[in-house]
Amino acid sequence: MKIVYNRCRQCLHPLSANISWEALFSWQQKKLCDECQGKLKSLKAPWCLYCSRPMVRNECCADCRRWERTRHWSGLLARNISLFSYDGHLQEVISTYKYRGDVALAHVFTETLKRTYRKKFKGAIPVPIPLSQERLLERGFNQAAVLAEQLPVAYSACLVRVVDEGKQSKQTRRGRLHSHARPFSFQGDAARVAGKHMLLIDDIYTTGTTLRKAAVPLLEQGAKQVSALTVARG
Ligand SMILES: [Zn+2]
Ligand SMILES: [Zn+2]
């Protein structure tokens, strides 16, 4: 039998394995050691029912209330569910995944993504937040699309990014909130969106601005509702 050396993608510790075919199979699927996997902090209630921010009781947080009070932003995003708290550890895992290009790390989130989809968003059509052409060439993959591939249903690539990420992130938070620029547009068959529940997929929910901007073209095409599923809550 060929010996496969496998290490944790994050801390590089060798992964231990029981020598049975079944264990070997799941061991090869494993990307993080038990310790690194165990350090991921799942988000769960009590939390903000709209954005997954940890709270003392289930309610709507001040930021979400502000979104809904603001004319241009209200009603765009029905709900965001994030899987894990964006602490130092998850920050490192996501940066290995996204910036060092360790695409296989997406599998760390597969089970939780699938479970959450089935439990909370069954029937919704996943739509990954797109990268600009320029960023896609630079990175080689779209981290959101690889996450969307982990879901039990096919995703739709019906959004394109028409304003590149650099221009957006150079603005201050206040500038971003107040700019109504449209970084995304719709492509494809409108009939496949009309009346549907669309589910935006991304790695991190930070302010929620990007996700709300991405919801606009989908709602314009007649989507019934737009929600979001993200790995980390910043
Ligand atoms: Zn590890
Ligand atoms: Zn909230």
PDB file of C-alpha atoms and ligand atoms in Angstrom:
ATOM      1  CA  MET A   1       0.000   0.000   0.000  1.00  0.00           C
ATOM      2  CA  LYS A   2       1.260   3.420  -0.901  1.00  0.00           C
ATOM      3  CA  ILE A   3       1.859   5.621   2.121  1.00  0.00           C
ATOM      4  CA  VAL A   4       0.366   9.047   1.749  1.00  0.00           C
ATOM      5  CA  TYR A   5       1.796  11.735   3.921  1.00  0.00           C
ATOM      6  CA  ASN A   6      -0.830  14.233   4.860  1.00  0.00           C
ATOM      7  CA  ARG A   7      -0.421  17.332   6.934  1.00  0.00           C
ATOM      8  CA  CYS A   8      -2.702  19.940   8.427  1.00  0.00           C
ATOM      9  CA  ARG A   9      -2.929  22.763   5.890  1.00  0.00           C
ATOM     10  CA  GLN A  10      -2.798  25.311   8.646  1.00  0.00           C
ATOM     11  CA  CYS A  11      -0.218  24.244  11.265  1.00  0.00           C
ATOM     12  CA  LEU A  12       1.532  21.567   9.134  1.00  0.00           C
ATOM     13  CA  HIS A  13       1.280  18.895  11.840  1.00  0.00           C
ATOM     14  CA  PRO A  14       1.052  15.412  10.325  1.00  0.00           C
ATOM     15  CA  LEU A  15      -2.526  14.128  10.396  1.00  0.00           C
ATOM     16  CA  SER A  16      -2.820  10.872  12.283  1.00  0.00           C
ATOM     17  CA  ALA A  17      -4.691   8.072  10.613  1.00  0.00           C
ATOM     18  CA  ASN A  18      -6.097   4.699  11.560  1.00  0.00           C
ATOM     19  CA  ILE A  19      -5.110   2.204   8.971  1.00  0.00           C
ATOM     20  CA  SER A  20      -8.481   1.046   7.707  1.00  0.00           C
ATOM     21  CA  TRP A  21      -9.685   1.843   4.229  1.00  0.00           C
ATOM     22  CA  GLU A  22     -12.604   3.773   5.557  1.00  0.00           C
ATOM     23  CA  ALA A  23     -10.499   5.859   7.927  1.00  0.00           C
ATOM     24  CA  LEU A  24      -7.865   6.354   5.270  1.00  0.00           C
ATOM     25  CA  PHE A  25     -10.483   7.667   2.910  1.00  0.00           C
ATOM     26  CA  SER A  26     -11.817  10.270   5.354  1.00  0.00           C
ATOM     27  CA  TRP A  27      -8.268  11.046   6.434  1.00  0.00           C
ATOM     28  CA  GLN A  28      -7.408  11.982   2.886  1.00  0.00           C
ATOM     29  CA  GLN A  29     -10.448  14.246   2.819  1.00  0.00           C
ATOM     30  CA  LYS A  30      -9.319  15.909   6.007  1.00  0.00           C
ATOM     31  CA  LYS A  31      -7.588  19.259   5.581  1.00  0.00           C
ATOM     32  CA  LEU A  32      -7.088  20.426   9.157  1.00  0.00           C
ATOM     33  CA  CYS A  33      -5.839  18.576  12.238  1.00  0.00           C
ATOM     34  CA  ASP A  34      -8.348  18.013  15.051  1.00  0.00           C
ATOM     35  CA  GLU A  35      -6.935  20.931  16.988  1.00  0.00           C
ATOM     36  CA  CYS A  36      -7.202  23.433  14.109  1.00  0.00           C
ATOM     37  CA  GLN A  37     -10.659  22.124  13.216  1.00  0.00           C
ATOM     38  CA  GLY A  38     -11.752  22.314  16.863  1.00  0.00           C
ATOM     39  CA  LYS A  39     -10.607  25.921  17.158  1.00  0.00           C
ATOM     40  CA  LEU A  40     -13.228  27.074  14.623  1.00  0.00           C
ATOM     41  CA  LYS A  41     -15.976  28.740  16.650  1.00  0.00           C
ATOM     42  CA  SER A  42     -19.448  27.931  15.329  1.00  0.00           C
ATOM     43  CA  LEU A  43     -21.920  30.755  15.488  1.00  0.00           C
ATOM     44  CA  LYS A  44     -25.297  29.927  16.959  1.00  0.00           C
ATOM     45  CA  ALA A  45     -28.223  31.557  18.741  1.00  0.00           C
ATOM     46  CA  PRO A  46     -28.634  33.779  20.641  1.00  0.00           C
ATOM     47  CA  TRP A  47     -27.702  36.038  17.767  1.00  0.00           C
ATOM     48  CA  CYS A  48     -29.026  38.751  15.493  1.00  0.00           C
ATOM     49  CA  LEU A  49     -31.712  36.981  13.482  1.00  0.00           C
ATOM     50  CA  TYR A  50     -30.723  39.018  10.423  1.00  0.00           C
ATOM     51  CA  CYS A  51     -26.911  38.899  10.330  1.00  0.00           C
ATOM     52  CA  SER A  52     -25.719  36.195  12.815  1.00  0.00           C
ATOM     53  CA  ARG A  53     -23.966  38.666  15.131  1.00  0.00           C
ATOM     54  CA  PRO A  54     -23.694  37.088  18.597  1.00  0.00           C
ATOM     55  CA  MET A  55     -26.192  38.744  20.982  1.00  0.00           C
ATOM     56  CA  VAL A  56     -27.492  38.211  24.511  1.00  0.00           C
ATOM     57  CA  ARG A  57     -30.858  37.131  23.090  1.00  0.00           C
ATOM     58  CA  ASN A  58     -32.332  36.563  19.643  1.00  0.00           C
ATOM     59  CA  GLU A  59     -33.196  39.947  18.180  1.00  0.00           C
ATOM     60  CA  CYS A  60     -32.305  42.466  15.477  1.00  0.00           C
ATOM     61  CA  CYS A  61     -28.922  44.200  16.071  1.00  0.00           C
ATOM     62  CA  ALA A  62     -28.421  47.966  15.857  1.00  0.00           C
ATOM     63  CA  ASP A  63     -26.666  47.718  12.454  1.00  0.00           C
ATOM     64  CA  CYS A  64     -29.483  45.693  10.915  1.00  0.00           C
ATOM     65  CA  ARG A  65     -32.034  48.112  12.318  1.00  0.00           C
ATOM     66  CA  ARG A  66     -30.068  50.938  10.724  1.00  0.00           C
ATOM     67  CA  TRP A  67     -30.009  49.154   7.347  1.00  0.00           C
ATOM     68  CA  GLU A  68     -33.768  48.772   7.450  1.00  0.00           C
ATOM     69  CA  ARG A  69     -34.305  52.411   8.390  1.00  0.00           C
ATOM     70  CA  THR A  70     -32.211  53.672   5.456  1.00  0.00           C
ATOM     71  CA  ARG A  71     -34.175  54.256   2.318  1.00  0.00           C
ATOM     72  CA  HIS A  72     -31.655  52.960  -0.247  1.00  0.00           C
ATOM     73  CA  TRP A  73     -30.755  49.905   1.746  1.00  0.00           C
ATOM     74  CA  SER A  74     -33.921  48.574   3.314  1.00  0.00           C
ATOM     75  CA  GLY A  75     -35.422  45.312   2.133  1.00  0.00           C
ATOM     76  CA  LEU A  76     -32.406  44.236   0.075  1.00  0.00           C
ATOM     77  CA  LEU A  77     -31.167  41.339   2.160  1.00  0.00           C
ATOM     78  CA  ALA A  78     -33.640  39.129   4.003  1.00  0.00           C
ATOM     79  CA  ARG A  79     -31.055  37.440   6.184  1.00  0.00           C
ATOM     80  CA  ASN A  80     -27.392  36.449   6.410  1.00  0.00           C
ATOM     81  CA  ILE A  81     -26.236  33.298   8.154  1.00  0.00           C
ATOM     82  CA  SER A  82     -22.538  33.017   8.921  1.00  0.00           C
ATOM     83  CA  LEU A  83     -21.048  29.721  10.044  1.00  0.00           C
ATOM     84  CA  PHE A  84     -18.091  30.742  12.197  1.00  0.00           C
ATOM     85  CA  SER A  85     -16.814  33.662  14.190  1.00  0.00           C
ATOM     86  CA  TYR A  86     -14.085  35.559  12.310  1.00  0.00           C
ATOM     87  CA  ASP A  87     -11.432  35.364  15.034  1.00  0.00           C
ATOM     88  CA  GLY A  88      -7.637  35.232  14.582  1.00  0.00           C
ATOM     89  CA  HIS A  89      -7.694  31.509  13.841  1.00  0.00           C
ATOM     90  CA  LEU A  90     -10.349  31.645  11.121  1.00  0.00           C
ATOM     91  CA  GLN A  91      -8.640  34.729   9.713  1.00  0.00           C
ATOM     92  CA  GLU A  92      -5.493  32.630   9.215  1.00  0.00           C
ATOM     93  CA  VAL A  93      -7.412  29.730   7.678  1.00  0.00           C
ATOM     94  CA  ILE A  94      -9.208  32.062   5.253  1.00  0.00           C
ATOM     95  CA  SER A  95      -6.014  33.832   4.311  1.00  0.00           C
ATOM     96  CA  THR A  96      -4.302  30.483   3.568  1.00  0.00           C
ATOM     97  CA  TYR A  97      -7.323  29.571   1.479  1.00  0.00           C
ATOM     98  CA  LYS A  98      -7.805  32.839  -0.327  1.00  0.00           C
ATOM     99  CA  TYR A  99      -4.454  34.560  -0.604  1.00  0.00           C
ATOM    100  CA  ARG A 100      -2.091  31.592  -0.575  1.00  0.00           C
ATOM    101  CA  GLY A 101      -4.394  29.778  -2.959  1.00  0.00           C
ATOM    102  CA  ASP A 102      -4.969  26.578  -0.965  1.00  0.00           C
ATOM    103  CA  VAL A 103      -8.261  25.863  -2.712  1.00  0.00           C
ATOM    104  CA  ALA A 104      -8.665  22.453  -1.032  1.00  0.00           C
ATOM    105  CA  LEU A 105      -9.249  24.234   2.275  1.00  0.00           C
ATOM    106  CA  ALA A 106     -12.798  24.970   1.085  1.00  0.00           C
ATOM    107  CA  HIS A 107     -13.549  21.359   2.103  1.00  0.00           C
ATOM    108  CA  VAL A 108     -13.115  22.351   5.738  1.00  0.00           C
ATOM    109  CA  PHE A 109     -16.474  24.103   5.412  1.00  0.00           C
ATOM    110  CA  THR A 110     -18.309  21.583   3.214  1.00  0.00           C
ATOM    111  CA  GLU A 111     -20.284  19.744   5.900  1.00  0.00           C
ATOM    112  CA  THR A 112     -21.405  22.890   7.715  1.00  0.00           C
ATOM    113  CA  LEU A 113     -22.283  24.663   4.466  1.00  0.00           C
ATOM    114  CA  LYS A 114     -24.400  21.694   3.325  1.00  0.00           C
ATOM    115  CA  ARG A 115     -26.132  21.297   6.663  1.00  0.00           C
ATOM    116  CA  THR A 116     -26.965  24.995   6.934  1.00  0.00           C
ATOM    117  CA  TYR A 117     -28.232  25.097   3.346  1.00  0.00           C
ATOM    118  CA  ARG A 118     -30.560  22.137   3.939  1.00  0.00           C
ATOM    119  CA  LYS A 119     -31.787  23.476   7.268  1.00  0.00           C
ATOM    120  CA  LYS A 120     -32.224  27.161   6.467  1.00  0.00           C
ATOM    121  CA  PHE A 121     -32.184  27.768   2.724  1.00  0.00           C
ATOM    122  CA  LYS A 122     -33.558  24.629   1.081  1.00  0.00           C
ATOM    123  CA  GLY A 123     -34.684  25.346  -2.468  1.00  0.00           C
ATOM    124  CA  ALA A 124     -32.778  28.653  -2.737  1.00  0.00           C
ATOM    125  CA  ILE A 125     -30.476  29.164  -5.732  1.00  0.00           C
ATOM    126  CA  PRO A 126     -26.863  29.844  -4.677  1.00  0.00           C
ATOM    127  CA  VAL A 127     -25.113  32.793  -6.370  1.00  0.00           C
ATOM    128  CA  PRO A 128     -21.437  33.348  -5.541  1.00  0.00           C
ATOM    129  CA  ILE A 129     -20.246  36.952  -5.195  1.00  0.00           C
ATOM    130  CA  PRO A 130     -18.161  37.388  -8.344  1.00  0.00           C
ATOM    131  CA  LEU A 131     -14.630  38.783  -8.629  1.00  0.00           C
ATOM    132  CA  SER A 132     -13.616  41.228 -11.322  1.00  0.00           C
ATOM    133  CA  GLN A 133     -11.766  39.687 -14.299  1.00  0.00           C
ATOM    134  CA  GLU A 134      -8.594  41.356 -13.107  1.00  0.00           C
ATOM    135  CA  ARG A 135      -8.806  39.919  -9.580  1.00  0.00           C
ATOM    136  CA  LEU A 136      -9.782  36.506 -10.909  1.00  0.00           C
ATOM    137  CA  LEU A 137      -6.683  36.368 -13.101  1.00  0.00           C
ATOM    138  CA  GLU A 138      -4.510  37.481 -10.213  1.00  0.00           C
ATOM    139  CA  ARG A 139      -5.916  34.966  -7.704  1.00  0.00           C
ATOM    140  CA  GLY A 140      -6.640  32.134 -10.097  1.00  0.00           C
ATOM    141  CA  PHE A 141      -9.967  31.224  -8.498  1.00  0.00           C
ATOM    142  CA  ASN A 142     -13.026  32.846  -6.999  1.00  0.00           C
ATOM    143  CA  GLN A 143     -13.156  31.865  -3.329  1.00  0.00           C
ATOM    144  CA  ALA A 144     -16.923  32.401  -3.213  1.00  0.00           C
ATOM    145  CA  ALA A 145     -17.556  30.138  -6.224  1.00  0.00           C
ATOM    146  CA  VAL A 146     -15.486  27.332  -4.710  1.00  0.00           C
ATOM    147  CA  LEU A 147     -17.560  27.626  -1.516  1.00  0.00           C
ATOM    148  CA  ALA A 148     -20.774  27.586  -3.574  1.00  0.00           C
ATOM    149  CA  GLU A 149     -19.559  24.350  -5.215  1.00  0.00           C
ATOM    150  CA  GLN A 150     -19.720  22.664  -1.798  1.00  0.00           C
ATOM    151  CA  LEU A 151     -23.502  23.064  -1.642  1.00  0.00           C
ATOM    152  CA  PRO A 152     -25.819  20.196  -2.600  1.00  0.00           C
ATOM    153  CA  VAL A 153     -27.345  22.115  -5.555  1.00  0.00           C
ATOM    154  CA  ALA A 154     -25.788  23.773  -8.595  1.00  0.00           C
ATOM    155  CA  TYR A 155     -25.027  27.445  -8.319  1.00  0.00           C
ATOM    156  CA  SER A 156     -25.868  30.177 -10.791  1.00  0.00           C
ATOM    157  CA  ALA A 157     -23.151  32.553 -12.023  1.00  0.00           C
ATOM    158  CA  CYS A 158     -25.683  35.224 -12.856  1.00  0.00           C
ATOM    159  CA  LEU A 159     -23.798  38.179 -11.357  1.00  0.00           C
ATOM    160  CA  VAL A 160     -20.759  39.921 -12.829  1.00  0.00           C
ATOM    161  CA  ARG A 161     -18.595  42.494 -11.157  1.00  0.00           C
ATOM    162  CA  VAL A 162     -18.408  45.636 -13.244  1.00  0.00           C
ATOM    163  CA  VAL A 163     -16.526  47.864 -10.765  1.00  0.00           C
ATOM    164  CA  ASP A 164     -13.330  46.292  -9.491  1.00  0.00           C
ATOM    165  CA  GLU A 165     -12.668  45.534  -5.818  1.00  0.00           C
ATOM    166  CA  GLY A 166      -9.752  47.961  -5.428  1.00  0.00           C
ATOM    167  CA  LYS A 167     -11.866  50.989  -6.128  1.00  0.00           C
ATOM    168  CA  GLN A 168     -14.363  49.851  -3.517  1.00  0.00           C
ATOM    169  CA  SER A 169     -11.960  48.965  -0.717  1.00  0.00           C
ATOM    170  CA  LYS A 170      -9.989  52.209  -1.018  1.00  0.00           C
ATOM    171  CA  GLN A 171     -13.068  54.061   0.132  1.00  0.00           C
ATOM    172  CA  THR A 172     -13.660  54.504   3.838  1.00  0.00           C
ATOM    173  CA  ARG A 173     -16.503  52.596   5.456  1.00  0.00           C
ATOM    174  CA  ARG A 174     -18.549  55.766   5.523  1.00  0.00           C
ATOM    175  CA  GLY A 175     -17.748  56.366   1.846  1.00  0.00           C
ATOM    176  CA  ARG A 176     -18.811  52.830   0.963  1.00  0.00           C
ATOM    177  CA  LEU A 177     -22.050  53.152   2.869  1.00  0.00           C
ATOM    178  CA  HIS A 178     -22.915  56.379   1.185  1.00  0.00           C
ATOM    179  CA  SER A 179     -21.890  55.440  -2.311  1.00  0.00           C
ATOM    180  CA  HIS A 180     -24.659  53.972  -4.366  1.00  0.00           C
ATOM    181  CA  ALA A 181     -22.331  52.803  -7.122  1.00  0.00           C
ATOM    182  CA  ARG A 182     -23.420  49.573  -8.705  1.00  0.00           C
ATOM    183  CA  PRO A 183     -20.521  47.157  -8.694  1.00  0.00           C
ATOM    184  CA  PHE A 184     -22.610  44.190  -9.892  1.00  0.00           C
ATOM    185  CA  SER A 185     -24.828  43.531 -12.844  1.00  0.00           C
ATOM    186  CA  PHE A 186     -27.017  40.661 -13.914  1.00  0.00           C
ATOM    187  CA  GLN A 187     -26.215  38.298 -16.774  1.00  0.00           C
ATOM    188  CA  GLY A 188     -28.185  35.382 -18.131  1.00  0.00           C
ATOM    189  CA  ASP A 189     -31.751  34.261 -18.131  1.00  0.00           C
ATOM    190  CA  ALA A 190     -34.068  36.488 -16.065  1.00  0.00           C
ATOM    191  CA  ALA A 191     -36.719  33.752 -16.051  1.00  0.00           C
ATOM    192  CA  ARG A 192     -34.457  31.670 -13.818  1.00  0.00           C
ATOM    193  CA  VAL A 193     -34.453  34.377 -11.138  1.00  0.00           C
ATOM    194  CA  ALA A 194     -38.008  35.702 -11.241  1.00  0.00           C
ATOM    195  CA  GLY A 195     -39.989  34.563  -8.204  1.00  0.00           C
ATOM    196  CA  LYS A 196     -37.011  32.632  -6.804  1.00  0.00           C
ATOM    197  CA  HIS A 197     -35.219  32.772  -3.491  1.00  0.00           C
ATOM    198  CA  MET A 198     -31.597  33.644  -4.341  1.00  0.00           C
ATOM    199  CA  LEU A 199     -28.797  32.855  -1.898  1.00  0.00           C
ATOM    200  CA  LEU A 200     -25.613  34.912  -2.112  1.00  0.00           C
ATOM    201  CA  ILE A 201     -22.446  33.035  -1.131  1.00  0.00           C
ATOM    202  CA  ASP A 202     -19.276  34.693   0.131  1.00  0.00           C
ATOM    203  CA  ASP A 203     -16.422  34.045   2.527  1.00  0.00           C
ATOM    204  CA  ILE A 204     -16.955  36.923   4.966  1.00  0.00           C
ATOM    205  CA  TYR A 205     -19.843  39.107   6.085  1.00  0.00           C
ATOM    206  CA  THR A 206     -18.238  42.321   7.305  1.00  0.00           C
ATOM    207  CA  THR A 207     -20.490  45.350   6.968  1.00  0.00           C
ATOM    208  CA  GLY A 208     -22.999  43.652   4.671  1.00  0.00           C
ATOM    209  CA  THR A 209     -22.611  46.402   2.065  1.00  0.00           C
ATOM    210  CA  THR A 210     -21.276  44.172  -0.730  1.00  0.00           C
ATOM    211  CA  LEU A 211     -24.016  41.588  -0.230  1.00  0.00           C
ATOM    212  CA  ARG A 212     -26.714  44.264  -0.325  1.00  0.00           C
ATOM    213  CA  LYS A 213     -25.262  45.734  -3.506  1.00  0.00           C
ATOM    214  CA  ALA A 214     -25.231  42.260  -5.035  1.00  0.00           C
ATOM    215  CA  ALA A 215     -28.890  41.772  -4.104  1.00  0.00           C
ATOM    216  CA  VAL A 216     -29.994  44.812  -6.141  1.00  0.00           C
ATOM    217  CA  PRO A 217     -29.680  43.332  -9.665  1.00  0.00           C
ATOM    218  CA  LEU A 218     -31.320  40.092  -8.496  1.00  0.00           C
ATOM    219  CA  LEU A 219     -34.318  41.901  -7.040  1.00  0.00           C
ATOM    220  CA  GLU A 220     -34.554  43.961 -10.219  1.00  0.00           C
ATOM    221  CA  GLN A 221     -34.869  40.704 -12.150  1.00  0.00           C
ATOM    222  CA  GLY A 222     -37.831  39.778  -9.957  1.00  0.00           C
ATOM    223  CA  ALA A 223     -36.188  37.589  -7.323  1.00  0.00           C
ATOM    224  CA  LYS A 224     -38.702  36.911  -4.560  1.00  0.00           C
ATOM    225  CA  GLN A 225     -36.081  37.251  -1.847  1.00  0.00           C
ATOM    226  CA  VAL A 226     -32.293  37.460  -1.467  1.00  0.00           C
ATOM    227  CA  SER A 227     -30.456  35.935   1.511  1.00  0.00           C
ATOM    228  CA  ALA A 228     -26.797  35.243   2.171  1.00  0.00           C
ATOM    229  CA  LEU A 229     -24.715  32.354   3.459  1.00  0.00           C
ATOM    230  CA  THR A 230     -21.171  33.241   4.491  1.00  0.00           C
ATOM    231  CA  VAL A 231     -18.390  31.321   6.212  1.00  0.00           C
ATOM    232  CA  ALA A 232     -17.299  34.057   8.611  1.00  0.00           C
ATOM    233  CA  ARG A 233     -19.000  36.847  10.523  1.00  0.00           C
ATOM    234  CA  GLY A 234     -16.473  39.702  10.771  1.00  0.00           C
TER     235      GLY A 234
HETATM  236 ZN    ZN B   1      -3.452  22.004  12.502  1.00  0.00          ZN
HETATM  237 ZN    ZN B   2     -27.717  42.182  12.640  1.00  0.00          ZN
END
